Coordinates of C-alpha atoms and ligand atoms in Angstrom, one line a residue:
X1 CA -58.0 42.2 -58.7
X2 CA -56.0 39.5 -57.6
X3 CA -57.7 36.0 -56.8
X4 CA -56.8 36.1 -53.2
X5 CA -59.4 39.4 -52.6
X6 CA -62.0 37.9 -55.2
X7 CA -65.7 38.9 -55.3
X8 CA -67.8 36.5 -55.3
X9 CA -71.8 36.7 -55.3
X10 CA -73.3 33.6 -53.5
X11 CA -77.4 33.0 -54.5
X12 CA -79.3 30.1 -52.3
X13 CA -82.8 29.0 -53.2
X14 CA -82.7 25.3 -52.2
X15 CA -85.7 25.2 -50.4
X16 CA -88.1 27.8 -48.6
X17 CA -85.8 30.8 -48.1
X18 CA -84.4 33.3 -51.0
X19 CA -80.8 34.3 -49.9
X20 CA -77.8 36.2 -51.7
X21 CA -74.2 37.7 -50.0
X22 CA -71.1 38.9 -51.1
X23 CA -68.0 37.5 -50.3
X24 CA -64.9 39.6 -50.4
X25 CA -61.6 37.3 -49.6
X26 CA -62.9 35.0 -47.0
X27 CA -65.1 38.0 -45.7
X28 CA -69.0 38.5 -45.8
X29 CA -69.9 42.0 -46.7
X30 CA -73.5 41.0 -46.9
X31 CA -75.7 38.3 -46.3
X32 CA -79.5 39.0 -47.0
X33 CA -82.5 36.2 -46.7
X34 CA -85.8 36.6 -47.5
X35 CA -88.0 34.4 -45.7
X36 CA -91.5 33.0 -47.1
X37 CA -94.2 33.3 -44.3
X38 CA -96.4 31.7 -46.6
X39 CA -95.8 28.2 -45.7
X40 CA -96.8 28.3 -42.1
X41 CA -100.8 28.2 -42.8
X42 CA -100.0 24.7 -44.5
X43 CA -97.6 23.5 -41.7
X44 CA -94.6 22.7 -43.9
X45 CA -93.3 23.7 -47.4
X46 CA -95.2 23.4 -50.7
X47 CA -93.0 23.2 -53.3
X48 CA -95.3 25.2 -55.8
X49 CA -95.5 28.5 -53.7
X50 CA -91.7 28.1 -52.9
X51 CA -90.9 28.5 -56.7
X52 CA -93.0 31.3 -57.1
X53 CA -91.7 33.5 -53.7
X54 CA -88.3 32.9 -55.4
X55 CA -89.3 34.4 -58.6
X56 CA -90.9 36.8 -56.4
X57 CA -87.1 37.6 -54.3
X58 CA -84.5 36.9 -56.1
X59 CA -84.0 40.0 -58.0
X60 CA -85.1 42.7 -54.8
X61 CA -82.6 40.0 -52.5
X62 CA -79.8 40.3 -55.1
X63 CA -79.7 43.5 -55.7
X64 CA -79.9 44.2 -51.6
X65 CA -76.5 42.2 -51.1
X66 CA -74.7 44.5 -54.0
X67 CA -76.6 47.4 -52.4
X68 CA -74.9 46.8 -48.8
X69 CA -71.7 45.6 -49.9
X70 CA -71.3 48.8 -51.7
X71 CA -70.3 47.3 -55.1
X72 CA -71.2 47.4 -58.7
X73 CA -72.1 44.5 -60.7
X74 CA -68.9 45.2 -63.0
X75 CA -66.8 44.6 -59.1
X76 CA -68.3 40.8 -59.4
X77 CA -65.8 38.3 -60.3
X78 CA -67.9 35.1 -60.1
X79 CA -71.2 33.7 -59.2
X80 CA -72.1 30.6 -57.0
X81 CA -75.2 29.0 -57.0
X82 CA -76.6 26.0 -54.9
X83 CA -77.5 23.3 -57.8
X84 CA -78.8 20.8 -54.9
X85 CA -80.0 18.9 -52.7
X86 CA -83.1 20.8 -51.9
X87 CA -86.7 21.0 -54.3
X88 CA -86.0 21.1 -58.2
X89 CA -88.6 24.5 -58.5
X90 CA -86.6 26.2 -56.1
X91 CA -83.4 25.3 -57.5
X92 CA -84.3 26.7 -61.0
X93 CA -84.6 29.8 -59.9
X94 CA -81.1 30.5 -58.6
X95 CA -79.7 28.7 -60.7
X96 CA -81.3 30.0 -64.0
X97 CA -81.2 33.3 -61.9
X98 CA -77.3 33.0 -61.7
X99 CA -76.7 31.7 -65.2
X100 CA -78.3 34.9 -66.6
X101 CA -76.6 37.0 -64.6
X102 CA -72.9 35.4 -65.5
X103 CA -73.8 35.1 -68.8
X104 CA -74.5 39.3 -68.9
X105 CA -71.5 40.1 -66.8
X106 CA -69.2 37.3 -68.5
X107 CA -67.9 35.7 -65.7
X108 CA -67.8 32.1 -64.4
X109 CA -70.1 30.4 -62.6
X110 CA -69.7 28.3 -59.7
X111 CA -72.2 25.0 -58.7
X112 CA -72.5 24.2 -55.0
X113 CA -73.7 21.5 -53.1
X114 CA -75.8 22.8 -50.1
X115 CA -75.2 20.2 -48.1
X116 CA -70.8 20.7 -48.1
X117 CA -71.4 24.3 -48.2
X118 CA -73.3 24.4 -44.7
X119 CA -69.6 22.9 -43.2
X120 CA -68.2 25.2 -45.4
X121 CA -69.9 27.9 -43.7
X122 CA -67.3 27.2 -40.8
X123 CA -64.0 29.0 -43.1
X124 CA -65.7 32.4 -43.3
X125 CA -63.4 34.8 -41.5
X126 CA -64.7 35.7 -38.5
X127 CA -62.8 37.5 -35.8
X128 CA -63.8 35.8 -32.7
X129 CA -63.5 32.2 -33.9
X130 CA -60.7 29.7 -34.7
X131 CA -61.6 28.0 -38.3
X132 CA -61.2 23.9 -38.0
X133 CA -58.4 22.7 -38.5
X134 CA -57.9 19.2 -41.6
X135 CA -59.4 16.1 -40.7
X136 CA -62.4 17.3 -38.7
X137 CA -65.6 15.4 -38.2
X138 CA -69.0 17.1 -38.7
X139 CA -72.4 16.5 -37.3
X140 CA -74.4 18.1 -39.9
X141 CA -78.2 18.6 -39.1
X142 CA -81.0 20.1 -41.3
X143 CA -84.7 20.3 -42.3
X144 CA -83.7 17.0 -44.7
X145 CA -80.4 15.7 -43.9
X146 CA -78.5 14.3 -40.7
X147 CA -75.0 13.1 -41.6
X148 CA -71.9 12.6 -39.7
X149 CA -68.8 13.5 -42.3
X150 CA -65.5 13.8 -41.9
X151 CA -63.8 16.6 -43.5
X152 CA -60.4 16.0 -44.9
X153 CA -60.2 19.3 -46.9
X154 CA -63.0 21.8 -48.7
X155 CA -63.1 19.1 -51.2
X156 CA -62.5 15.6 -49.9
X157 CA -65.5 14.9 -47.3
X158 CA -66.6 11.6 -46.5
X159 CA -70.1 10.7 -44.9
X160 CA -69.5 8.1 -42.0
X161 CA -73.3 8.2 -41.4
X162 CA -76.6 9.4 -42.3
X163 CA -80.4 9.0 -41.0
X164 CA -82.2 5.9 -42.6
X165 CA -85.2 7.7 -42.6
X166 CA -86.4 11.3 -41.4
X167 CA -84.0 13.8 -40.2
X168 CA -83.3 15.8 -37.4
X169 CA -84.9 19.1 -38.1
X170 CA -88.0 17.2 -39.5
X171 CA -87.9 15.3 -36.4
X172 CA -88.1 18.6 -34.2
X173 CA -90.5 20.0 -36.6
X174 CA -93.1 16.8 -36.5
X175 CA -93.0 16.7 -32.8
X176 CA -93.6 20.3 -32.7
X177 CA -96.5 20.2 -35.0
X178 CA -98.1 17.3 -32.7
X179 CA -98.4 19.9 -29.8
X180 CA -99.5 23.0 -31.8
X181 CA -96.3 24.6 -32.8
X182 CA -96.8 26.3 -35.9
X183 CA -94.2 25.2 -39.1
X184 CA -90.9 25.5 -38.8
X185 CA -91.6 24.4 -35.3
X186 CA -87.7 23.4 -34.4
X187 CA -86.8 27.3 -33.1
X188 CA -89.8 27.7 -30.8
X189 CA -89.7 24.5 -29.6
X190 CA -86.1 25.2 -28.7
X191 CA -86.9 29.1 -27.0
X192 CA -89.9 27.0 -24.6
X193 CA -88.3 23.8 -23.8
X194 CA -85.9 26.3 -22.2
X195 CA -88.5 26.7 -19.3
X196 CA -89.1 22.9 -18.9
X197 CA -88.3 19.3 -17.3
X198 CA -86.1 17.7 -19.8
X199 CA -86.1 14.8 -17.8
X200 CA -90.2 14.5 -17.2
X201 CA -91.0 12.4 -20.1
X202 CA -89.0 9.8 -22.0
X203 CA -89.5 8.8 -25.3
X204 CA -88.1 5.5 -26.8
X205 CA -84.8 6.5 -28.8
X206 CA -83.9 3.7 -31.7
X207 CA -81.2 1.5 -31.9
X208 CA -79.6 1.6 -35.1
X209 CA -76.3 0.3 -35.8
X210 CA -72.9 2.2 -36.5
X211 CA -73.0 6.0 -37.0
X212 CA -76.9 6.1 -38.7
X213 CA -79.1 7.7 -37.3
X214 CA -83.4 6.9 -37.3
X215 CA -85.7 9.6 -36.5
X216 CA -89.0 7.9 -37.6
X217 CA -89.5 5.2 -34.1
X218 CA -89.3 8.6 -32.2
X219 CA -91.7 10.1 -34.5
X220 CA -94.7 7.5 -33.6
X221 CA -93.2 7.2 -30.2
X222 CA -94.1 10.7 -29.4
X223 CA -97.3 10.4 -31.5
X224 CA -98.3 7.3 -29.5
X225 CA -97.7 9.1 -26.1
X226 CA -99.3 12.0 -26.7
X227 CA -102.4 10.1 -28.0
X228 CA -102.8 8.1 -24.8
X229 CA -102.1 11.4 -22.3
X230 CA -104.5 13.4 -24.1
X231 CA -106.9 10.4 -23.8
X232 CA -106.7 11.0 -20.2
X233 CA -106.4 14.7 -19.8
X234 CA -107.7 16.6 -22.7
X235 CA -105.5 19.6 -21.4
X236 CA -102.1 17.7 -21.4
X237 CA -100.8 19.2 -23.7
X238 CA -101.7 23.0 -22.4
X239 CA -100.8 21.6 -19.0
X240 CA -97.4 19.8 -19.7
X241 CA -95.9 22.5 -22.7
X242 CA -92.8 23.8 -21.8
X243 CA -91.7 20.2 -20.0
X244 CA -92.5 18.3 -23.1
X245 CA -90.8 20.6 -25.4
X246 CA -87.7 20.2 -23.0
X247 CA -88.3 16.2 -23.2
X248 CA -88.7 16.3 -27.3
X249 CA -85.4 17.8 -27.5
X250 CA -83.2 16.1 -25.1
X251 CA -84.3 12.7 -26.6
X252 CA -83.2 14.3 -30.5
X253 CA -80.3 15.9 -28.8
X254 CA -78.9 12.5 -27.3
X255 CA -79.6 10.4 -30.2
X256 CA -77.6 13.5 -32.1
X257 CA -74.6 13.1 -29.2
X258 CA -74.1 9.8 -28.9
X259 CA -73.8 9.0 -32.6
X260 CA -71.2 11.9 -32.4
X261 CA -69.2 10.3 -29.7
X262 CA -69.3 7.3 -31.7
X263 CA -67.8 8.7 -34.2
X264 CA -65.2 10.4 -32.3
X265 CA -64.5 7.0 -30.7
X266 CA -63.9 5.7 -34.1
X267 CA -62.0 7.9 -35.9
X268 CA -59.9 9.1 -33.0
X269 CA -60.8 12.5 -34.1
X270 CA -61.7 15.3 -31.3
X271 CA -61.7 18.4 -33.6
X272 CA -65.6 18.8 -34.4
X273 CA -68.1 21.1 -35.9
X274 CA -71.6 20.9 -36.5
X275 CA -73.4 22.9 -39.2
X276 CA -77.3 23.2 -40.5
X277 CA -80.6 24.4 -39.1
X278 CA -80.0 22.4 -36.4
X279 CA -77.0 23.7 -35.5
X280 CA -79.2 26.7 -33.9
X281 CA -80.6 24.4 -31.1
X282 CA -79.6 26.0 -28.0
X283 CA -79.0 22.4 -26.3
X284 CA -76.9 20.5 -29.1
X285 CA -74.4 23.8 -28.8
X286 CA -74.2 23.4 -24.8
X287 CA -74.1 19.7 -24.8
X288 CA -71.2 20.2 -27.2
X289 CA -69.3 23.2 -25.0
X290 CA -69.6 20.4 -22.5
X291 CA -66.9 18.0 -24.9
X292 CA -64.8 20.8 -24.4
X293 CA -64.2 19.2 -20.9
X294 CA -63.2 16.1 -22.7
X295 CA -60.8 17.5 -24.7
X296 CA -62.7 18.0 -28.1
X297 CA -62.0 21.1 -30.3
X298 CA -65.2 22.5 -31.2
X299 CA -66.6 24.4 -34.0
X300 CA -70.0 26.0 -33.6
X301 CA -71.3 28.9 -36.8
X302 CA -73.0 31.7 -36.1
X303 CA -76.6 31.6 -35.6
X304 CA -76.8 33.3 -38.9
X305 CA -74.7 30.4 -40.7
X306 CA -76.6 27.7 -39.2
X307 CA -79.4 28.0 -41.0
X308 CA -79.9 28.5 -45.2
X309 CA -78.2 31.6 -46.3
X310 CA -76.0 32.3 -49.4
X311 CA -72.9 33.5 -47.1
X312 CA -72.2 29.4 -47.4
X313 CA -72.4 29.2 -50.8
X314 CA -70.4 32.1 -51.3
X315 CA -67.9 30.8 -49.1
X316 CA -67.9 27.4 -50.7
X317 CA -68.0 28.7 -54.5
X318 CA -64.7 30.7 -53.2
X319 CA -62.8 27.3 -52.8
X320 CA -63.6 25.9 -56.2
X321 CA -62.8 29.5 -57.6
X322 CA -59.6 29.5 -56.2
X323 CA -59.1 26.4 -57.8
X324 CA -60.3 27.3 -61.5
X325 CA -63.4 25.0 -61.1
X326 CA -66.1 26.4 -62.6
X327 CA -69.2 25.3 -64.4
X328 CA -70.4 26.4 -67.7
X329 CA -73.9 27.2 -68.4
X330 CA -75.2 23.5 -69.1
X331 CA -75.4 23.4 -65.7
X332 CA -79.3 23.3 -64.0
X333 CA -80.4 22.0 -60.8
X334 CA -80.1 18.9 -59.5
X335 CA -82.5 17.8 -56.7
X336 CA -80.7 14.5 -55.7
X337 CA -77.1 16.2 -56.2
X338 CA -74.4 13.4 -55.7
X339 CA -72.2 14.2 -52.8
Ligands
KG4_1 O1 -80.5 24.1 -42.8 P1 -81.9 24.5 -42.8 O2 -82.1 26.0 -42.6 O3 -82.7 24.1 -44.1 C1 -82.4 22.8 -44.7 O4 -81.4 22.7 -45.4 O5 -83.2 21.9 -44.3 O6 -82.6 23.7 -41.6 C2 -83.9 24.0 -41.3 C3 -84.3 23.0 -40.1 C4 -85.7 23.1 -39.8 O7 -86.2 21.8 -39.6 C5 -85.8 23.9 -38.5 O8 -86.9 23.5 -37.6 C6 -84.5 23.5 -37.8 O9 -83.6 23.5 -38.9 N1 -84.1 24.4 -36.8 C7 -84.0 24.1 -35.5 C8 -83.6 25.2 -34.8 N2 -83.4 26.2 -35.7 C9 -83.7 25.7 -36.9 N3 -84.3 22.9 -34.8 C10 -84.1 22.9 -33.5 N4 -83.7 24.0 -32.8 C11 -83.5 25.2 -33.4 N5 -83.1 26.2 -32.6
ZN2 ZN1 -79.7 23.8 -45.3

């Protein structure tokens, strides 16, 4: 099989969500994801029981992707895994996962950096979008990072700026824990502040220099607010839902937008994408079909690439195949993996 229409099995288990796919050329054939309920009761992801759900997936996910695809194990021609960022328990189990399935089938294995692999995500053929075009800039939003990079090529990507503290998706999560939303909070806070007043309540944004971002002044600022309402009206919250959801996210939103023009200001680049959990929110993806107006080329994945999936790391594994850069089985997880 030539290189051009290789197979490539992508396995994700960097934080809460077991994932494999199959990537044929530049084409997903499958893309499965198990999610783990279990956190939710605890309001946010405990490490422990995210190792063991893995343990608990990864073979039933696996074999799912090779089941839909329609392929054999013998049909595979490399593995990627995600080696980091994300939680080192996690991480060990794709990544052992993957070594011990190379290591049967003899072929290479791939690392992957989660983080370059959700821009990545953007190259997967998809018949009713464009793929960006070299240098691009992109806004990358997740459960643990917020960066601003600009993407010279698959493997020369350079972060212009990050968060200093918490990051957007936590951001969206923490606010939506404060008002009763249960963990991952960021999606249903999204679906209700649909129904409110985005301009009822405002919420101190921070003022951090260059392209950085702070999440953590809004954090308390919304804390703070809340505090004091509820002091007044013990309903507030009940009373005032769906307009303080719509107020949470247009203050993340703008902090997100105008760091982006920023950026586009200094770089003099108008081609952009955004890519992570984030990416989802139904009001960063209209704010930036608005840009459109202003002449930006943008890139927005589909829902189902915006948050943690292996399609990504598939896709991104697929460059560094091409290019006869594979790992060897030394390799294990790295929490804190170097950009
Ligand atoms: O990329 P991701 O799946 O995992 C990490 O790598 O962190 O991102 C998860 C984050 C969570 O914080 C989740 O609340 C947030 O993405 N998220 C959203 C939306 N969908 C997911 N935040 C706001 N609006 C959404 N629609
Ligand atoms: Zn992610």
């Amino acid at each position: 099989m030539s290189r051009k229409h290789s197979t490539i099995l992508g396995i994700e288990s960097s934080c809460d969500d077991t994932s494999a796919a199959i990537l044929v050329g530049d084409k997903i054939v499958s893309n499965c994801i198990a999610n783990q309920k279990i956190h939710q009761k605890y309001g946010g992801v405990v490490p422990e029981l995210a190792s063991r759900a893995h343990i608990e997936n990864i073979i039933p996910v696996v074999d799912e992707a090779i089941k839909k695809a329609k392929i054999a194990l013998k049909d595979i021609d490399a593995i990627a895994c995600t080696r980091g960022p994300g939680l080192m328990g996690s991480l060990t189990v794709g990544v052992s996962f993957a070594k011990s399935l190379a290591l049967s089938l003899n072929i290479p294995i791939i690392e992957v950096n989660h983080m370059k692999a959700h821009i990545l995500a953007h190259f997967i053929f998809d018949e009713n979008r464009t793929k960006p075009n070299f240098p691009f800039l992109c806004l990358t939003v997740s459960g643990g990072h917020t960066q601003i990079v600009t993407v010279r090529s698959p493997f020369e990507m350079e972060i212009i700026g990050s968060t200093i503290d918490d990051a957007a998706g936590e951001a969206f999560d923490k606010a939506a824990k404060m008002i009763g939303i249960d963990y991952p909070g960021g999606p249903k806070l999204d679906e209700f502040a649909e129904l409110g007043d985005p301009m009822r309540f405002v919420f101190s944004k921070p003022k951090i220099p260059d392209l950085n971002f702070s999440f953590s002044g809004l954090k308390t600022s919304i804390l703070y607010n809340i505090r004091d309402w509820v002091k007044e009206d013990e309903h507030f919250i009940k009373n005032n839902f769906n307009d303080l959801c719509a107020s949470i996210r247009n203050t993340i939103v703008d902090i997100l937008m105008t760091k982006l023009e920023l950026a586009c200001q200094q770089t003099g680049i108008k081609e952009v994408a955004i890519a992570g959990g984030v990416s989802a929110n139904s009001e960063l993806r209209k704010r930036l079909i608005q840009k459109r107006e202003e002449n930006w080329i943008i890139h927005i994945p589909k829902f189902e690439y915006c948050t943690d999936n292996a399609a990504m790391i598939a896709m991104a594994g697929k460059y560094s195949f091409d290019q006869n850069i594979c790992s060897d089985q030394k390799i294990s997880a790295n929490p804190r993996l170097d950009w």
